Amino acid sequence: MNGGLGAVVRAAGGGLGSRRLQTVIIGLVVLAATAASTLALGLLADVHSPFDHAFAQQNGAHVAVTVDTSVASPAQLAAATRVSGVTAVAGPFALASENATITIPRIPGSGTTQLTFVGRSAPSGPVDDITLRQGHWAAAGNQAVVSVTGSVPPQLGTTITVGGQALTVVGIADSVTNTAGVWVLPAEMTAIAGSGGGRQAGSGQAGSGQAQLLYRFASSATSSAITADIGEITAALPPGSVQATADYLTVRQSEQSSVAPWVPFIVAMGVIALVISSLIVVNVVGGAVVAGTTRIGVLKSIGFTPGQVVGAYVLLVGVPAVIGALAGVVCGDLVAVPFNQETAQLYQVGALGVPYWVDLAVPVAVLALTLAAAAGPALRAGQMSPAVAIATGRAPRPKRGFAAQRALGRLTRVPRPVTLGFASPAARPGRTLITLVAVLFGAVAVTFGVGLAISLNRVFTEISAAPHLPVTVSGRSPLGPGNTTGGAGRKGKVSIGVAAGGLSAAQQQAIITAVGKQPGTLHYLTVSTDSLSLPGVSEAAGPVQFTAYGHGDPGWSGIALIAGRWYASSPAVREADVNTLFLTDTGTSVGDSFTIASGRHAVTVRIAGELFVPSNSAAVYTSPATLSAVDPAASGVGQYAIAVQPGVQPQAYANQLHAALGGNYEIRASNKTATEIVAITTLATLLTLLIVSVAGLGVLNTVALQVRERARDIGIFKALGMTPRQTLTFVTCSVGITGLVAGIIAVPAGIVVHHGVIPAMVHAANSGYPPNVISVYSLPEIAALALAGLAIALAGALAPASWAAGSRTAAALRTE
Amino acid sequence: MTSLWPAKHAQGIRLARYHGYIERMTALRSGPFSLWPDNDDGGRGTTGRGPTFASMDTLVQLEKVTKRYDSSGPGSAAAPAVDNVSTRIGQGEAVAIMGPSGSGKSTLLNLIAGLDRPTSGAVRVGDERVDKLSEAGAARFRRRQVGMIFQFFNLLDDMTVIDNILLPAQLAGRSRQARRRADELLDTLRIGHRRDAYPARLSGGERQRVAIARALINDPGLLVADEPTGAVDSATGDEIGRLLLDMNAAGQTLIVVTHSPELARRYARRVIHIADGQIASDTLTGHGAPDGARP
Ligand SMILES: Nc1ncnc2c1ncn2[C@@H]1O[C@H](COP(=O)(O)OP(=O)(O)O)[C@@H](O)[C@H]1O
Ligand SMILES: [Mg+2]
């Protein structure tokens, strides 16, 4: 039996071996399909895994509750730890939000920021088992451990001064749910609470304190389960004593939101890749088996059973498919590495890989699809009588497209090889349709990819003021360079307010004089920043970021308005512009009034406009006067941001300014490209290339089949005087028209995909968007993109067309 | 009965000269059937043939032509399909090539038509060294100089009769001038009423006439036919043979590969027998002459 199958494989192998090209194409298509799917699925799976991984490791808190200890007694707190559904509790830990001054060793000066202090005697515990990354836990009253994601730069030896007491940072720790910015010994908390003039909940009575309770619950997977859990806790505590609750789902979402914007894009690309791959795999594999029909007939006529025949063919398709699938998984994994490493560094959870289930599921699914595609035609051929099989393979297929041939033959002005080619698609409508769809998907990917790149470029040139105000001057930062940029990801949560030490009046005068004298200055804005905790605004990703542009038109910042207008610069007018997240968090809209309450100050502003500032934190832009009314303790103008005249190099300008101002100023010229845009553009390019090459391989397969089938016709053409170049023209035109049509359909289709995915991406980044982020396709671009289908078709047709052009004429005519 | 019969005065002169030449040449040879022995000593150039030969324009000249197919089985030392063949075919000749199946007739024809390239030797047609042409050059040569007719017609099924006929002219980029010529040929070959039909609807004889019209559309100097009557019944074969002879009578040089000794005898004036890739004999027949010499 086995020997019999071996014989069949060899016998059938002769048939497929002579179709080496198809075997190679099957392998390559399966490879590209598997690689694209592995990459897309692997990245998707990775969006959730790093946080979950760390959360499980640390027994992260499902819910953190802040309780007012002036309302709830210790006994009531203890009772609250025994509510139903709780599986583990930590705390109560004393908690306080206070303003503190931070001094970093060897860096002159200091900064002030609001910090959340929590008293804990040890990092370990049944809940929120904190990972110590550097140093040790606080062992004495004057020691502190800072969060790796908090506002204090994670550097040992840093001094935190709060309430007149200096704490030295002795450890760097990581709590996955960010339960605190600074940890100290519990005994220290009495000295810290209420000392720094920080936020005082409620009436802010002296002596009142706060406590943190950390819970793990049995049911915690959904936000409704979490809400129920929180309800249990609240019910167990006296009314009004629960000041704040935070759940891990919010943190998880915020942790993931730096990756989340890319999910719709990866899903779109993944879906395109999967659809096109399935289509091509089915087409190629089915075509290979059908092409072997005659041989199947011959095999059966010499005594092979249908089962043996089917098995042999499925096996013969399976071999290149398995090789392709394995190679595809390896390629997908390799390509995914750089992207995942970036994520891994972000989360500090060690090296990540594509999850094992993806590495397993993708090739299994692709192989199943391939074998299913092969099994249908193979089964049919297996059931066919030998005579029918031989006849089916030999007989000229029913010819179609005579009318097209005739009509095109009349176009005497067009070269004959062109009209001959154009008539070809009509002869095989089914195959033409499959080619059309394959090229269509490829061209959709191109249109979408190009649009995405343009959109991202706009987003990243409008997300920050850097391209518009490329030169910045600030005082020597006490916290060192690098902290003034609030970027995406965990490390980026360093608040701007910490870094910006205010400039003195003398320093400002010096800057104004130097900038005024220097040629190449277009205009400049003063920049004051602050970060404040506002009631009602989510702090899952940090406090609210305040920016005040002064001395000019805030529109010069280049930040795009989604709605409304910029705030009035007049110091008397209380107006502010906010990002979309601020509006969502506070439930306000443009035109509304909003009371910014910080500490003992409350200022009511009119929301003048919605700004395009995609971020995990709420952002407020207002005039310097309004900002100092909100927070008189703010450090004032920290930076001058300068726009240079067209043609002036920012770096050259900065160097010249540095020469004029001297070493006491930090002068920077923006020339950096955002790493996100590089990473995502690379990924988009890769996926687009994979999709396009699958489409190209599909075209190659179809044209190779067509050249094989029409060998006699091509032989006749050549005998009648068709030159190699005319043959090339004929064959490429036969698929060129299909490619052109597909390309023209693909442009609107690609634009639809783009218009669906970009808003989803921006929404995932907690933002609305200005219209020009989505209206990216200009007419010349559309015209060029419409040719993408043609380009894919021609690229795929080139190899078989040149085989046809180089084929021996005499041999082709001999087959009769 | 033969509407194509021109019977022009000039034609008579040419044929008379031709017969004289053949007679003299045959007399020069050792054997009555061998025009050019294979062991050609090279001393005989064109000039060496004397004035009679010079008066007869050579259209096709093969010099020691050998064709060996690379993939001729496991034995790489397999016999060549065409083995050191030298011969000449004059302007206006009608030559029949005969021989058993697999003897190399088609290969020889393909070499002359520039469809294939010899392993060694030289193929000249008119002024062209056909064996030295590039692929594109060979295509242009075929297009201008050679009309080809095949056993199985090799018509394109998805094109009408007129589109099939016009194709070589269109490939040559002269479709406009060719329209009138196509109509002439349709008339001459009596297939005008089939102008817009598809090949599948035509009889074998009609198909072969379409193929002949297609071969002649560009007014080639040389018409080659590979077993043109092989796929039709004998009556139709006869008709095709007569048509070809008519063409020849009008001055068309003709090389026909055929299995049929009768066809060769009746419609060709010279018969080359091929065996194992070599010329076994090269004879003149008294038949097929336009001057009523037929039996
Ligand atoms: N394309 C080819 N490849 C390999 N061998 C060939 C090819 N064409 C012809 N032959 C071989 O060359 C020999 C002569 O063939 P051919 O010229 O077709 O003979 P004929 O036309 O006299 O029947 C045969 O043995 C044939 O098998
Ligand atoms: Mg032959």
Short mmCIF file of N, CA and C in Angstrom, two decimals, chain A residues 119-196:
data_model
loop_
_atom_site.label_atom_id
_atom_site.label_comp_id
_atom_site.label_asym_id
_atom_site.label_seq_id
_atom_site.Cartn_x
_atom_site.Cartn_y
_atom_site.Cartn_z
N GLY A 119 2.41 55.22 51.81
CA GLY A 119 3.23 54.61 52.85
C GLY A 119 3.14 53.09 52.80
N ARG A 120 4.25 52.46 52.50
CA ARG A 120 4.27 50.98 52.51
C ARG A 120 5.58 50.51 53.14
N SER A 121 5.49 49.49 53.99
CA SER A 121 6.70 49.04 54.67
C SER A 121 7.50 48.07 53.80
N ALA A 122 6.86 47.48 52.78
CA ALA A 122 7.57 46.54 51.92
C ALA A 122 6.95 46.55 50.53
N PRO A 123 7.70 46.23 49.52
CA PRO A 123 7.13 46.20 48.17
C PRO A 123 6.21 45.01 47.95
N SER A 124 6.50 43.91 48.67
CA SER A 124 5.74 42.68 48.39
C SER A 124 4.39 42.75 49.10
N GLY A 125 3.49 41.90 48.65
CA GLY A 125 2.17 41.86 49.26
C GLY A 125 1.27 40.98 48.44
N PRO A 126 0.09 40.67 48.98
CA PRO A 126 -0.84 39.81 48.25
C PRO A 126 -1.41 40.49 47.01
N VAL A 127 -1.42 41.81 47.04
CA VAL A 127 -1.89 42.56 45.87
C VAL A 127 -0.83 43.60 45.56
N ASP A 128 -0.66 43.91 44.26
CA ASP A 128 0.30 44.94 43.86
C ASP A 128 1.70 44.62 44.40
N ASP A 129 2.17 43.44 44.03
CA ASP A 129 3.48 42.96 44.45
C ASP A 129 4.52 43.71 43.62
N ILE A 130 4.97 44.85 44.17
CA ILE A 130 5.79 45.79 43.40
C ILE A 130 7.16 45.19 43.06
N THR A 131 7.57 45.42 41.82
CA THR A 131 8.88 44.95 41.38
C THR A 131 9.91 46.04 41.64
N LEU A 132 10.96 45.69 42.37
CA LEU A 132 12.03 46.65 42.64
C LEU A 132 13.03 46.54 41.50
N ARG A 133 13.24 47.64 40.80
CA ARG A 133 14.13 47.57 39.64
C ARG A 133 15.58 47.95 40.00
N GLN A 134 15.71 48.90 40.91
CA GLN A 134 17.04 49.36 41.32
C GLN A 134 17.01 49.66 42.80
N GLY A 135 18.15 49.56 43.45
CA GLY A 135 18.26 49.97 44.85
C GLY A 135 17.49 49.06 45.78
N HIS A 136 17.02 49.65 46.87
CA HIS A 136 16.31 48.85 47.88
C HIS A 136 15.10 49.62 48.37
N TRP A 137 14.28 48.95 49.17
CA TRP A 137 13.09 49.59 49.71
C TRP A 137 13.50 50.56 50.82
N ALA A 138 12.66 51.52 51.08
CA ALA A 138 12.94 52.50 52.12
C ALA A 138 13.14 51.80 53.46
N ALA A 139 14.27 52.12 54.11
CA ALA A 139 14.58 51.48 55.40
C ALA A 139 14.56 52.49 56.53
N ALA A 140 14.58 53.77 56.17
CA ALA A 140 14.58 54.82 57.19
C ALA A 140 13.59 55.89 56.79
N GLY A 141 13.28 56.75 57.72
CA GLY A 141 12.28 57.79 57.48
C GLY A 141 12.62 58.73 56.35
N ASN A 142 13.91 58.97 56.09
CA ASN A 142 14.26 59.95 55.08
C ASN A 142 14.56 59.29 53.72
N GLN A 143 14.08 58.08 53.57
CA GLN A 143 14.31 57.40 52.30
C GLN A 143 13.00 57.23 51.53
N ALA A 144 13.14 57.23 50.21
CA ALA A 144 11.95 57.08 49.36
C ALA A 144 12.26 56.16 48.18
N VAL A 145 11.21 55.53 47.70
CA VAL A 145 11.32 54.71 46.48
C VAL A 145 10.40 55.36 45.45
N VAL A 146 10.91 55.58 44.24
CA VAL A 146 10.06 56.24 43.24
C VAL A 146 9.62 55.26 42.17
N SER A 147 8.48 55.59 41.61
CA SER A 147 7.94 54.75 40.54
C SER A 147 8.70 55.00 39.25
N VAL A 148 8.96 53.92 38.54
CA VAL A 148 9.69 54.04 37.27
C VAL A 148 8.87 54.82 36.25
N THR A 149 7.55 54.86 36.46
CA THR A 149 6.70 55.57 35.51
C THR A 149 6.22 56.91 36.04
N GLY A 150 6.69 57.28 37.20
CA GLY A 150 6.17 58.49 37.84
C GLY A 150 6.84 59.76 37.36
N SER A 151 6.55 60.85 38.09
CA SER A 151 7.04 62.17 37.68
C SER A 151 8.48 62.40 38.08
N VAL A 152 8.96 61.63 39.06
CA VAL A 152 10.33 61.85 39.49
C VAL A 152 11.26 61.04 38.58
N PRO A 153 12.28 61.69 38.04
CA PRO A 153 13.20 60.95 37.19
C PRO A 153 13.75 59.74 37.96
N PRO A 154 13.73 58.58 37.37
CA PRO A 154 14.17 57.39 38.09
C PRO A 154 15.68 57.35 38.26
N GLN A 155 16.17 58.14 39.21
CA GLN A 155 17.61 58.20 39.44
C GLN A 155 17.88 58.15 40.95
N LEU A 156 18.68 57.20 41.34
CA LEU A 156 19.01 57.06 42.77
C LEU A 156 19.76 58.30 43.23
N GLY A 157 19.50 58.70 44.48
CA GLY A 157 20.20 59.85 45.03
C GLY A 157 19.46 61.16 44.86
N THR A 158 18.39 61.13 44.08
CA THR A 158 17.58 62.33 43.89
C THR A 158 16.93 62.71 45.23
N THR A 159 16.81 64.00 45.45
CA THR A 159 16.20 64.46 46.70
C THR A 159 14.80 64.99 46.43
N ILE A 160 13.86 64.51 47.21
CA ILE A 160 12.48 65.00 47.12
C ILE A 160 12.20 65.76 48.41
N THR A 161 11.94 67.04 48.27
CA THR A 161 11.68 67.84 49.45
C THR A 161 10.18 68.09 49.56
N VAL A 162 9.59 67.64 50.63
CA VAL A 162 8.16 67.81 50.82
C VAL A 162 7.92 68.18 52.28
N GLY A 163 7.18 69.23 52.47
CA GLY A 163 6.86 69.68 53.83
C GLY A 163 8.12 69.94 54.63
N GLY A 164 9.14 70.49 53.96
CA GLY A 164 10.35 70.86 54.67
C GLY A 164 11.25 69.68 54.98
N GLN A 165 10.84 68.49 54.61
CA GLN A 165 11.69 67.34 54.89
C GLN A 165 12.28 66.79 53.58
N ALA A 166 13.55 66.46 53.60
CA ALA A 166 14.22 65.95 52.40
C ALA A 166 14.24 64.43 52.44
N LEU A 167 13.74 63.84 51.35
CA LEU A 167 13.76 62.38 51.21
C LEU A 167 14.76 62.04 50.13
N THR A 168 15.54 60.98 50.35
CA THR A 168 16.49 60.57 49.34
C THR A 168 15.97 59.32 48.64
N VAL A 169 16.06 59.35 47.32
CA VAL A 169 15.59 58.19 46.54
C VAL A 169 16.61 57.06 46.67
N VAL A 170 16.14 55.94 47.22
CA VAL A 170 17.04 54.79 47.41
C VAL A 170 16.63 53.60 46.55
N GLY A 171 15.49 53.72 45.91
CA GLY A 171 15.05 52.59 45.11
C GLY A 171 14.15 53.04 43.97
N ILE A 172 14.15 52.26 42.90
CA ILE A 172 13.26 52.52 41.76
C ILE A 172 12.38 51.29 41.65
N ALA A 173 11.06 51.50 41.66
CA ALA A 173 10.16 50.36 41.66
C ALA A 173 9.11 50.53 40.57
N ASP A 174 8.47 49.42 40.25
CA ASP A 174 7.47 49.44 39.19
C ASP A 174 6.20 48.76 39.68
N SER A 175 5.14 49.55 39.75
CA SER A 175 3.83 48.97 40.02
C SER A 175 3.07 49.00 38.71
N VAL A 176 2.58 47.85 38.29
CA VAL A 176 1.98 47.79 36.95
C VAL A 176 0.76 48.70 36.83
N THR A 177 0.04 48.89 37.94
CA THR A 177 -1.12 49.78 37.87
C THR A 177 -0.82 51.18 38.39
N ASN A 178 0.46 51.51 38.56
CA ASN A 178 0.87 52.86 38.96
C ASN A 178 0.14 53.31 40.23
N THR A 179 0.27 52.54 41.30
CA THR A 179 -0.51 52.88 42.51
C THR A 179 0.07 54.06 43.26
N ALA A 180 1.31 54.46 42.93
CA ALA A 180 1.89 55.62 43.61
C ALA A 180 3.02 56.19 42.78
N GLY A 181 3.37 57.46 43.09
CA GLY A 181 4.54 58.06 42.46
C GLY A 181 5.76 57.85 43.33
N VAL A 182 5.55 57.94 44.65
CA VAL A 182 6.65 57.78 45.61
C VAL A 182 6.16 56.92 46.78
N TRP A 183 6.99 55.97 47.16
CA TRP A 183 6.66 55.17 48.34
C TRP A 183 7.63 55.53 49.47
N VAL A 184 7.06 55.67 50.67
CA VAL A 184 7.90 55.91 51.85
C VAL A 184 7.43 54.95 52.95
N LEU A 185 8.16 54.91 54.05
CA LEU A 185 7.71 54.06 55.17
C LEU A 185 6.43 54.66 55.74
N PRO A 186 5.52 53.81 56.22
CA PRO A 186 4.21 54.31 56.70
C PRO A 186 4.34 55.41 57.75
N ALA A 187 5.33 55.29 58.64
CA ALA A 187 5.47 56.27 59.72
C ALA A 187 5.74 57.67 59.17
N GLU A 188 6.35 57.74 57.99
CA GLU A 188 6.71 59.01 57.38
C GLU A 188 5.50 59.79 56.89
N MET A 189 4.39 59.07 56.66
CA MET A 189 3.25 59.68 56.01
C MET A 189 2.60 60.77 56.83
N THR A 190 2.66 60.68 58.14
CA THR A 190 2.05 61.71 58.98
C THR A 190 2.73 63.06 58.75
N ALA A 191 4.03 63.02 58.50
CA ALA A 191 4.78 64.26 58.26
C ALA A 191 4.47 64.83 56.88
N ILE A 192 4.24 63.93 55.94
CA ILE A 192 4.06 64.38 54.55
C ILE A 192 2.65 64.91 54.31
N ALA A 193 1.62 64.19 54.81
CA ALA A 193 0.24 64.52 54.47
C ALA A 193 -0.10 65.94 54.86
N GLY A 194 -0.64 66.69 53.90
CA GLY A 194 -1.12 68.03 54.16
C GLY A 194 -0.03 69.07 54.24
N SER A 195 1.21 68.69 54.04
CA SER A 195 2.32 69.62 54.22
C SER A 195 2.61 70.43 52.99
N GLY A 196 2.38 69.85 51.83
CA GLY A 196 2.87 70.49 50.60
C GLY A 196 1.85 71.32 49.88
#
